[in-house]
Coordinates of C-alpha atoms and ligand atoms in Angstrom, one line a residue:
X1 CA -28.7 -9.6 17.4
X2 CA -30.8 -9.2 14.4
X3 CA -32.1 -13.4 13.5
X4 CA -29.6 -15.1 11.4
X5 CA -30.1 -14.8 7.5
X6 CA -29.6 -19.0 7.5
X7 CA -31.8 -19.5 10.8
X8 CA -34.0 -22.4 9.7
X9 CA -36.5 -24.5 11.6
X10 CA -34.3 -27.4 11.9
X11 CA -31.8 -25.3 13.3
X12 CA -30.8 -26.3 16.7
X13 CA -30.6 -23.6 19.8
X14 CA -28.1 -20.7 19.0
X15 CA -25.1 -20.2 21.7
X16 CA -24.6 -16.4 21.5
X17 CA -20.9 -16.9 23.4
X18 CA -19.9 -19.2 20.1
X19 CA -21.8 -16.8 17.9
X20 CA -19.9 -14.2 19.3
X21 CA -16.3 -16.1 18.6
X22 CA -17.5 -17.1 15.0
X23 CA -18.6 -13.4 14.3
X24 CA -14.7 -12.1 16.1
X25 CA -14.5 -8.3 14.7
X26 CA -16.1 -9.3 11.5
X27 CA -18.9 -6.3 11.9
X28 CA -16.2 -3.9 12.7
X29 CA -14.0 -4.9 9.9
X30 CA -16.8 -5.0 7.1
X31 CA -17.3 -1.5 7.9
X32 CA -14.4 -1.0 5.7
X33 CA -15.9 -3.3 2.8
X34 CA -20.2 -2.3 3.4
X35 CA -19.5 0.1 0.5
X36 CA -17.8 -2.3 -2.0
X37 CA -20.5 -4.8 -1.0
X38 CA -23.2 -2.4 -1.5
X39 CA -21.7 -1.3 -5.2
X40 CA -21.7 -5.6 -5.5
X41 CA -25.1 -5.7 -4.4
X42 CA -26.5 -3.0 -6.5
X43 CA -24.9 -4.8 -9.5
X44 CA -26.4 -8.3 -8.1
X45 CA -29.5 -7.0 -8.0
X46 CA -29.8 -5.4 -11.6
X47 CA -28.2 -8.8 -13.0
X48 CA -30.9 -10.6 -12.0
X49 CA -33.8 -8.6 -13.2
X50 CA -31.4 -8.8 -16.4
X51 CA -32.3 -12.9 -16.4
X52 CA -35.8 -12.0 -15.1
X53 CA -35.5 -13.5 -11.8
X54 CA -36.8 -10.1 -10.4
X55 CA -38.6 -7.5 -12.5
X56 CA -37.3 -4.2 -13.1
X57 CA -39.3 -2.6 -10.7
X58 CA -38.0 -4.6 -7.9
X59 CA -34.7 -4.3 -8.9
X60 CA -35.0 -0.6 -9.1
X61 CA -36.2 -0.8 -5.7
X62 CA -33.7 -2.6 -4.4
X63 CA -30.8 -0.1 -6.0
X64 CA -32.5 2.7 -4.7
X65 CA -32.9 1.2 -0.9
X66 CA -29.2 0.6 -0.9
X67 CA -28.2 4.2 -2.0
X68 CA -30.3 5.0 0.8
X69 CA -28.2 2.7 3.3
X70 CA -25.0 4.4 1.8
X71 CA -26.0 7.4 2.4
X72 CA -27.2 6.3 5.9
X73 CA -23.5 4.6 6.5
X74 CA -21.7 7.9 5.2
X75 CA -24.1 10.0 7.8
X76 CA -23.5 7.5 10.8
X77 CA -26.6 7.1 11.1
X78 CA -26.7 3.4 10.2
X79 CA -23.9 1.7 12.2
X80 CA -22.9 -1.7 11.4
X81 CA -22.3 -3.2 15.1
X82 CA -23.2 -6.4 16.8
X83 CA -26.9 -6.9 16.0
X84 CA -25.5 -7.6 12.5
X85 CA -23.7 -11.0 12.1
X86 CA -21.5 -9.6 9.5
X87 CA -22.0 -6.8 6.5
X88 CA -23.7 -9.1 4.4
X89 CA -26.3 -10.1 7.2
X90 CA -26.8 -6.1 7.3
X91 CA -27.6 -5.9 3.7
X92 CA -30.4 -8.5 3.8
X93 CA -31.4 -7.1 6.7
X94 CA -32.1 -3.6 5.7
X95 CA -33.7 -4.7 2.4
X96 CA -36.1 -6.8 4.1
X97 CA -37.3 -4.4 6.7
X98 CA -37.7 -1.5 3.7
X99 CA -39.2 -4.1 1.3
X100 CA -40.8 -6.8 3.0
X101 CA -40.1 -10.1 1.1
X102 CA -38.4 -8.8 -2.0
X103 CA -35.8 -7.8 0.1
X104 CA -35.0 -11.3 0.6
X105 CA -34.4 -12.0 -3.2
X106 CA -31.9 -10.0 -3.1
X107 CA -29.8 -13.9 -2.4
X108 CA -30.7 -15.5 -5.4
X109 CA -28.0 -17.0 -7.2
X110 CA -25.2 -15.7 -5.1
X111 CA -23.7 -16.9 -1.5
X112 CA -22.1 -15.0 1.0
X113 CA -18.9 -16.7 0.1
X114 CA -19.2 -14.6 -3.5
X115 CA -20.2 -11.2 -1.7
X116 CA -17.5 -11.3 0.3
X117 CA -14.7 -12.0 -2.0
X118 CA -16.0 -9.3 -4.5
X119 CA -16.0 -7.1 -1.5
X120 CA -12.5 -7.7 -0.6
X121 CA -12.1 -7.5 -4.5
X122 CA -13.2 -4.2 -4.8
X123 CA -11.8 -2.8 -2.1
X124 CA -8.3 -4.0 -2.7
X125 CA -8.4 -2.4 -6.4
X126 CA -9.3 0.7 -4.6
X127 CA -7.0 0.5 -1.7
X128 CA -4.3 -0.2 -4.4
X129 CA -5.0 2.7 -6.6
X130 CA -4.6 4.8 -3.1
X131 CA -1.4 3.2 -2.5
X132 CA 0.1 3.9 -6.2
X133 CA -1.0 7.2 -5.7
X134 CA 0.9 8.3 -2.7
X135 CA 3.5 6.6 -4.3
X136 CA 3.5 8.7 -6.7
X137 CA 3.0 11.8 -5.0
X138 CA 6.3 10.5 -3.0
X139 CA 8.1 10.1 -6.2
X140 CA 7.0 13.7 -7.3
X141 CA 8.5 15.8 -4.2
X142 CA 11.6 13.5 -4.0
X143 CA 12.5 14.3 -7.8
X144 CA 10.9 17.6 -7.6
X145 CA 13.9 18.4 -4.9
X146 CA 16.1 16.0 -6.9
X147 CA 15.8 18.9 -9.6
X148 CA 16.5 21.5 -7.5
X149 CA 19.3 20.1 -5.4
X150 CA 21.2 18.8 -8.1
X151 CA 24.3 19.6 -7.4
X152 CA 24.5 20.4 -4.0
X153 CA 27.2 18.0 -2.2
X154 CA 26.6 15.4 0.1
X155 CA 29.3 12.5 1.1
X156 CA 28.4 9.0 -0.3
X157 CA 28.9 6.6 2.1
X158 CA 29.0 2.4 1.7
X159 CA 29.6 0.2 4.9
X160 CA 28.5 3.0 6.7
X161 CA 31.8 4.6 5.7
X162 CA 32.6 7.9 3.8
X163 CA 32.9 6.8 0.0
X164 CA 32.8 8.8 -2.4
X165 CA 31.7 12.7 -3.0
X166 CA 27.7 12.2 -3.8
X167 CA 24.6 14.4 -4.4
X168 CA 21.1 15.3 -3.5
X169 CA 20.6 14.9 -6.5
X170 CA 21.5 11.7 -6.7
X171 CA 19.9 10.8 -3.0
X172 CA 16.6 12.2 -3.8
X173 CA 16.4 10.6 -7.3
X174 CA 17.2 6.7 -5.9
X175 CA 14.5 7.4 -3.4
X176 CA 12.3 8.9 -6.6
X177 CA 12.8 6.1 -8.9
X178 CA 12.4 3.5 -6.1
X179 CA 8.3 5.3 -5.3
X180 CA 7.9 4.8 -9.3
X181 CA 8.9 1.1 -8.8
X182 CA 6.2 0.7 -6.0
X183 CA 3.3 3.0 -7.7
X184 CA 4.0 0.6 -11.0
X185 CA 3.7 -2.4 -9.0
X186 CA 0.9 -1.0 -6.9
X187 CA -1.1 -0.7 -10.7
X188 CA 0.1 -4.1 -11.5
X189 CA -1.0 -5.8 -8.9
X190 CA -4.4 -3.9 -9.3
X191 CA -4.3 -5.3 -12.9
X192 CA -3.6 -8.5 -12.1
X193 CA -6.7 -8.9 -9.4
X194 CA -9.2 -7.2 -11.5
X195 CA -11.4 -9.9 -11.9
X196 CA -14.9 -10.7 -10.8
X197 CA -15.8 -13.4 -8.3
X198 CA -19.4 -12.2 -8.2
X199 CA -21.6 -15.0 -9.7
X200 CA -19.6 -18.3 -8.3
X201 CA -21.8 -18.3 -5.0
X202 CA -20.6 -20.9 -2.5
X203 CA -18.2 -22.2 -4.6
X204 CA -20.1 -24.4 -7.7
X205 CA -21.6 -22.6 -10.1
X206 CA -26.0 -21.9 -9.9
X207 CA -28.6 -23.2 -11.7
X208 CA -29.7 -19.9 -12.9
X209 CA -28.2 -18.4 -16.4
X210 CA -26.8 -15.2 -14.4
X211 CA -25.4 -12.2 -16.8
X212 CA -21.7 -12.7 -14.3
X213 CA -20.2 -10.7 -17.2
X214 CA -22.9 -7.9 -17.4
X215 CA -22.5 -8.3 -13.4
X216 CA -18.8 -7.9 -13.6
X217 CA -18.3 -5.1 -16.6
X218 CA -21.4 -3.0 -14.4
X219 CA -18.5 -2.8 -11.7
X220 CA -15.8 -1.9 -13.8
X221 CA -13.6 -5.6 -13.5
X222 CA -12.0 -6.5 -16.6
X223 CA -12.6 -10.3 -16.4
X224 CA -14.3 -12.4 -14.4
X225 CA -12.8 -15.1 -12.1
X226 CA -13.9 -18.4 -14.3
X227 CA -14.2 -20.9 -11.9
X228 CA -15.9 -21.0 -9.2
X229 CA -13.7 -23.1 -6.7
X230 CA -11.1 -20.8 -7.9
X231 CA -12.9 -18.0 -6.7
X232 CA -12.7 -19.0 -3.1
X233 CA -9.4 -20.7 -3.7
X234 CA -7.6 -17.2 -5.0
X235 CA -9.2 -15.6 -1.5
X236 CA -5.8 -14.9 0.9
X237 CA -3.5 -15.5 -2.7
X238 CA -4.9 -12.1 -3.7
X239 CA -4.4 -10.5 -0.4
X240 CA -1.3 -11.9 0.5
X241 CA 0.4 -10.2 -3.2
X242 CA -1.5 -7.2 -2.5
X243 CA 0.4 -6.5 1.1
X244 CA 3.3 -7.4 -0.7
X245 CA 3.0 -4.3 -3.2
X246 CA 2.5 -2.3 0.3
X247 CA 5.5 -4.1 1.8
X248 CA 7.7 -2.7 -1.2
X249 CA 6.4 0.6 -0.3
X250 CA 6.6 0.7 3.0
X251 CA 10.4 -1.1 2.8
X252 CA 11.7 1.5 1.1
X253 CA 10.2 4.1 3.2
X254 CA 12.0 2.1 5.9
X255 CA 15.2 2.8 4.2
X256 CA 14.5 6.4 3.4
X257 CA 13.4 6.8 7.3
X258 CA 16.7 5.2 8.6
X259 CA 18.6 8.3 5.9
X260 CA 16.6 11.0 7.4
X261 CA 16.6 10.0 11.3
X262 CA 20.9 9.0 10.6
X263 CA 21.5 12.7 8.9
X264 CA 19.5 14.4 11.5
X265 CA 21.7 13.6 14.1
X266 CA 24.1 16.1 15.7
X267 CA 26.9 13.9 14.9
X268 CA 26.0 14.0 11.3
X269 CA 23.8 17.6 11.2
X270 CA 23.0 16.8 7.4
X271 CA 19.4 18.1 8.3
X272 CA 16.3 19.4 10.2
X273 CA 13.5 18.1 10.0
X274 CA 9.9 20.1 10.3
X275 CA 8.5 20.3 13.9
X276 CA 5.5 19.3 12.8
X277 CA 6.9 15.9 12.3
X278 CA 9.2 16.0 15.9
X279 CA 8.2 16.2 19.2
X280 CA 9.9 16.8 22.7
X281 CA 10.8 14.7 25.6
X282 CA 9.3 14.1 28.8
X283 CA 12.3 14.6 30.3
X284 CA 14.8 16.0 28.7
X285 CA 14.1 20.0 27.7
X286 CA 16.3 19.8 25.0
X287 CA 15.3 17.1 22.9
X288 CA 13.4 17.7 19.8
X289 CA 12.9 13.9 18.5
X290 CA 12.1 12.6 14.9
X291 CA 9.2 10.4 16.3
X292 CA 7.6 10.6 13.0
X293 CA 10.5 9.6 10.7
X294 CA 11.0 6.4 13.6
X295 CA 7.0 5.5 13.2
X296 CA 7.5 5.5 9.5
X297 CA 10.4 3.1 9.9
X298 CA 8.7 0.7 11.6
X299 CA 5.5 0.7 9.5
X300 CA 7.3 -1.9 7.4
X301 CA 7.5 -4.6 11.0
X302 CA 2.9 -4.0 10.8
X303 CA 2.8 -5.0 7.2
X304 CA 5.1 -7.8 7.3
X305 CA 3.7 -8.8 10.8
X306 CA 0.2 -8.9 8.6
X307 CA 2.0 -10.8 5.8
X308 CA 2.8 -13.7 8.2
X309 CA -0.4 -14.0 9.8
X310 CA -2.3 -14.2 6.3
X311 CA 0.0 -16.3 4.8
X312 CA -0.2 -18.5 8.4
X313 CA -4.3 -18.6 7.4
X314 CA -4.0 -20.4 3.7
X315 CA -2.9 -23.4 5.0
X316 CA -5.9 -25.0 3.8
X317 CA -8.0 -27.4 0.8
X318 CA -10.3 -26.4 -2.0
X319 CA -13.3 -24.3 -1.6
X320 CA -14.7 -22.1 1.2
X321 CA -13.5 -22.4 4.5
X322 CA -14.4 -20.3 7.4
X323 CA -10.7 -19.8 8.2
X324 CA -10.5 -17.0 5.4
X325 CA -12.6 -14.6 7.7
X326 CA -9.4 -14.7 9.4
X327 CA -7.9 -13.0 6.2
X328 CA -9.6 -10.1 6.9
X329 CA -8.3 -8.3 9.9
X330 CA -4.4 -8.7 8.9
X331 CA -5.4 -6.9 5.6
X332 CA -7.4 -4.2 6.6
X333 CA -4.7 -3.5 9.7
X334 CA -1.9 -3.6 7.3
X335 CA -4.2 -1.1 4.5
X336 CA -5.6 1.1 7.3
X337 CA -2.3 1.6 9.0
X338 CA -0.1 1.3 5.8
X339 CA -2.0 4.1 3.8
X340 CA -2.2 6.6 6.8
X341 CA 1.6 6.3 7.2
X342 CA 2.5 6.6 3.5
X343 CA 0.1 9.8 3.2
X344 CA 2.3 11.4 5.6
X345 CA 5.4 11.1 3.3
X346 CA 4.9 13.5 0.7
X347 CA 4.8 16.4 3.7
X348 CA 7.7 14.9 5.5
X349 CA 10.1 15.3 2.8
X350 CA 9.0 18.9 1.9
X351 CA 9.6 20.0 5.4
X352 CA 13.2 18.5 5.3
X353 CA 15.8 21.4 5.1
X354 CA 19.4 20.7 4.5
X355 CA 22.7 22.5 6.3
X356 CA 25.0 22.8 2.8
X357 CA 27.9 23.9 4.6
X358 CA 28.2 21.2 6.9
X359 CA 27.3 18.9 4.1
X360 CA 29.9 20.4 1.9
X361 CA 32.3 20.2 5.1
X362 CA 31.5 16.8 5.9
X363 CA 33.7 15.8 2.5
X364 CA 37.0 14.9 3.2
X365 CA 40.0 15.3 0.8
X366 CA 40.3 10.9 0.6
X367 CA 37.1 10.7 -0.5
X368 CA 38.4 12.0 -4.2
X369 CA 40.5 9.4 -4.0
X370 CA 38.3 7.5 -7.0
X371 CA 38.2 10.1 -9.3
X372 CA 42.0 10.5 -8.9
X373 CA 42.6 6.8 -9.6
X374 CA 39.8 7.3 -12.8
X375 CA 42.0 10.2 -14.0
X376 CA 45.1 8.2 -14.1
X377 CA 42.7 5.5 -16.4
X378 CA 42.4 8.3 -18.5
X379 CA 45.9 9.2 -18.5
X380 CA 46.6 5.4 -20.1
X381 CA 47.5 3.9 -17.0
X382 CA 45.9 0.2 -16.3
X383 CA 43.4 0.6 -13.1
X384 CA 44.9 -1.3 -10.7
X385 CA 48.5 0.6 -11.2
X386 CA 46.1 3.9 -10.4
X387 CA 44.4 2.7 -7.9
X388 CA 47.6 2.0 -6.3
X389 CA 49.4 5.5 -7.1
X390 CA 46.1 7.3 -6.1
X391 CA 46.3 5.6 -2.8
X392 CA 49.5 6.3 -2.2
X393 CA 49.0 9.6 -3.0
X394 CA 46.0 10.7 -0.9
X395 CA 47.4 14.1 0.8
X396 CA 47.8 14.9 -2.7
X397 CA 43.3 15.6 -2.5
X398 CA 43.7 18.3 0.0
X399 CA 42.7 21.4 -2.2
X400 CA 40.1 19.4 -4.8
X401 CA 36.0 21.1 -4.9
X402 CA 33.7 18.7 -4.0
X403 CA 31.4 20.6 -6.8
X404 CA 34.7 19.2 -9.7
X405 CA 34.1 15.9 -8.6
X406 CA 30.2 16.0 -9.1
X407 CA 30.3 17.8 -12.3
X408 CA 32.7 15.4 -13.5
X409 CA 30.5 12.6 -12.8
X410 CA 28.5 12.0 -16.3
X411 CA 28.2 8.4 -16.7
X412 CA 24.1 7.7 -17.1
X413 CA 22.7 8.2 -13.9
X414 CA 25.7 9.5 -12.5
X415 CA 25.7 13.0 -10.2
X416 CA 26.1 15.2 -13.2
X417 CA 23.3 13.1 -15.4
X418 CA 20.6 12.3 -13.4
X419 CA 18.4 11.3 -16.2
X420 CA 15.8 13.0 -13.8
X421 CA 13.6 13.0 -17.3
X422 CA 13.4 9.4 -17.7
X423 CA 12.3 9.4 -14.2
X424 CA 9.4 11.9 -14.5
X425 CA 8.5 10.2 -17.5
X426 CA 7.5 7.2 -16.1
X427 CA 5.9 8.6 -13.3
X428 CA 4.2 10.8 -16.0
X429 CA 3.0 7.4 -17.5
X430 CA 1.7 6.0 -14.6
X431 CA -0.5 8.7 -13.5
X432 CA -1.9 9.0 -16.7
X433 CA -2.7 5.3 -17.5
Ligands
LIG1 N1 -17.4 -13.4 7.3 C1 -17.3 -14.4 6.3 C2 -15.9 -14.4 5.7 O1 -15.2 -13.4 5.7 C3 -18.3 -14.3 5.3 C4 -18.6 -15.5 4.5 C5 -19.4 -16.4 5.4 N2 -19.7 -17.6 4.7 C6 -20.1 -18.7 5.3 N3 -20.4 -19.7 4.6 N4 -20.3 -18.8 6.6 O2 -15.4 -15.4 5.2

């Protein structure tokens, strides 16, 4: 272990089996934030020759010694591991050793309580615009196939019972419109934590005039967090809505995993889907299992698992406390695993084919039985009065086209008006905003 940045003569003897408690995974975990806190640092270092606490040269130096550990990070040839306390420690650390004691200016004016949550800042904006992304790539194949399975018949069900006559087109557009929902709330919540902690340092303000918004508007935040116990009191708050945009994603794939894994079953033999995604069984030559459809499905039980144990963390009063390290590995687990998963959507639902006949099969006469009783509404009759003939009148369904039903369907959303353009233009406004 490299010495501790806030070893001091006073100090009394170091316990490496507590160090190594305090520290947990923290090195491991910042690997995921060293280039947010490097970007933070770079900004840090320019602010201050801004308020000419270093000169320009020095700051220069300092920017250019940092590209240098990026680039050294992104080569593996600097690894962050145990002789580092934590990411921040490794900053300070290679500064000082490239530029002797201007290295350790790099401090001035900020804590690590400030570096870390503009770190976790800057990585959740990015993380975020990842996650509305896929969303959105999600959205594009389901309505993409929503388009050109329009009318192609599939049995509605509700209760887990047949229904109604239904569509692709009307299954892959709820399943569209739902990945807009999450990609908007995804930039929303991206919006809403754009904001700059950098500046507060442990939690008070500094007796320095620091350029916070030059600091901030160099990293691209649109507003800086004002107070300074706020900044450390918005650490977990933050977080915890963050996973909660990945939790709406990640619910609804739940739900679209359940359709798929349900209407791949022989008993239904609605549809294949791509080997790729499947594998075989141990055991059992025949099998050819939709492990990948199941994994997705319970993606949803990590991030909500996550959830919990961050939420668990906040329990706590104003200002820094050494309990929000223990904000970090929930989030990153929950990001790490949560992104991987959803980037494996947008190529699961291409490789889904459908058996038409069997769907078309799979509607029986009763399930016209609505539109019957909607006909007799037309007719004059009261509802109730039709929904009573048409019930008593279901062998009368035998000989009507699944195809009649759907075309007949134009109420605003309805099988035969998707709206599918109201849909792409949404998603067309996200990805352009
Ligand atoms: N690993 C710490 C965290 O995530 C960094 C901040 C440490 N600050 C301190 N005062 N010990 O919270």
């Amino acid at each position: 272990m490299a010495d501790y940045i806030w070893k001091k003569d006073s100090a009394g003897e170091v316990d490496e089996r507590v160090m190594r408690f305090l520290a947990g995974d923290d090195v491991i975990l910042d690997r995921e934030l060293l280039p947010f806190d490097i970007r933070a640092s770079q900004a840090h270092a320019s602010g201050l020759a801004r308020i000419g606490v270093l000169s320009d040269a020095q700051a220069d130096s300092m920017v250019a010694a940092l590209n240098e550990l990026q680039q050294a990070f992104d080569a593996g040839e600097f690894v962050l591991d145990q002789r580092y306390e934590d990411g921040h420690s490794a900053i300070e650390a290679w500064l000082t050793e490239r530029l002797g004691d201007i290295g350790g200016r790099i401090h001035a004016g900020r804590s690590r309580n400030d570096q870390v949550a503009v770190a976790i800042r800057l990585y959740l904006r990015d993380r975020l615009a990842r996650l509305s992304t896929v969303c959105q790539q999600i959205a594009h194949v389901a309505l993409d196939r929503a388009k050109s399975e329009a009318m192609v018949p599939l049995p509605g069900h509700t209760h887990l019972q047949q229904a109604m006559p239904s569509s692709l087109g009307l299954w892959w557009a709820g399943h569209a419109e739902a990945f807009i929902d999450n990609a908007d709330l995804a930039r929303q919540t991206a919006d809403w934590l754009d904001a700059s902690p950098l500046g507060t340092a442990s939690g008070f303000g500094v007796n320095l005039p620091l350029d916070r918004d030059g600091v901030a508007e160099a990293l691209g935040f649109s507003r800086l967090v004002v107070n300074p116990q706020y900044a450390q009191n918005s650490r977990g708050k933050i977080e915890l809505r963050a996973v909660d945009a990945l939790a709406a994603a990640t619910g609804d794939l739940r739900r679209l995993a359940w359709d798929l894994s349900l209407y791949a079953s022989a008993e239904f033999d609605f549809l294949k889907i791509g080997s790729t995604y499947c594998t075989g069984s141990s055991i059992m030559p025949n099998k050819h299992n939709p492990d990948a459809v199941e994994l997705l499905r319970s993606l949803h039980a990590t991030i909500v698992g996550a959830r919990a144990e961050l939420e668990s963390v906040l329990s706590l009063p104003s200002g820094y406390q050494r309990d929000l390290q223990d904000t970090k590995p929930p989030l990153i687990r929950a990001f790490r695993r949560g992104l991987v998963g959803l980037e494996l959507v947008p190529g699961l639902l291409n490789s889904v084919s459908w058996n038409e006949t069997r769907l078309r099969e799979a509607i029986a006469p009763a399930l016209h039985a609505t539109d019957r009783a909607n006909e007799l509404v037309g007719q004059g009759q009261p509802f109730r009065q039709a929904y009573r003939q048409a019930a008593a009148e279901l062998d009368e369904l035998a000989d009507r086209s699944p195809e009649d039903s759907l075309e007949a369907r134009v109420s605003p959303g309805g099988c035969a008006n998707l709206l599918l353009e109201r849909l792409r233009e949404r998603l067309d406004a996200l990805s352009t905003r």
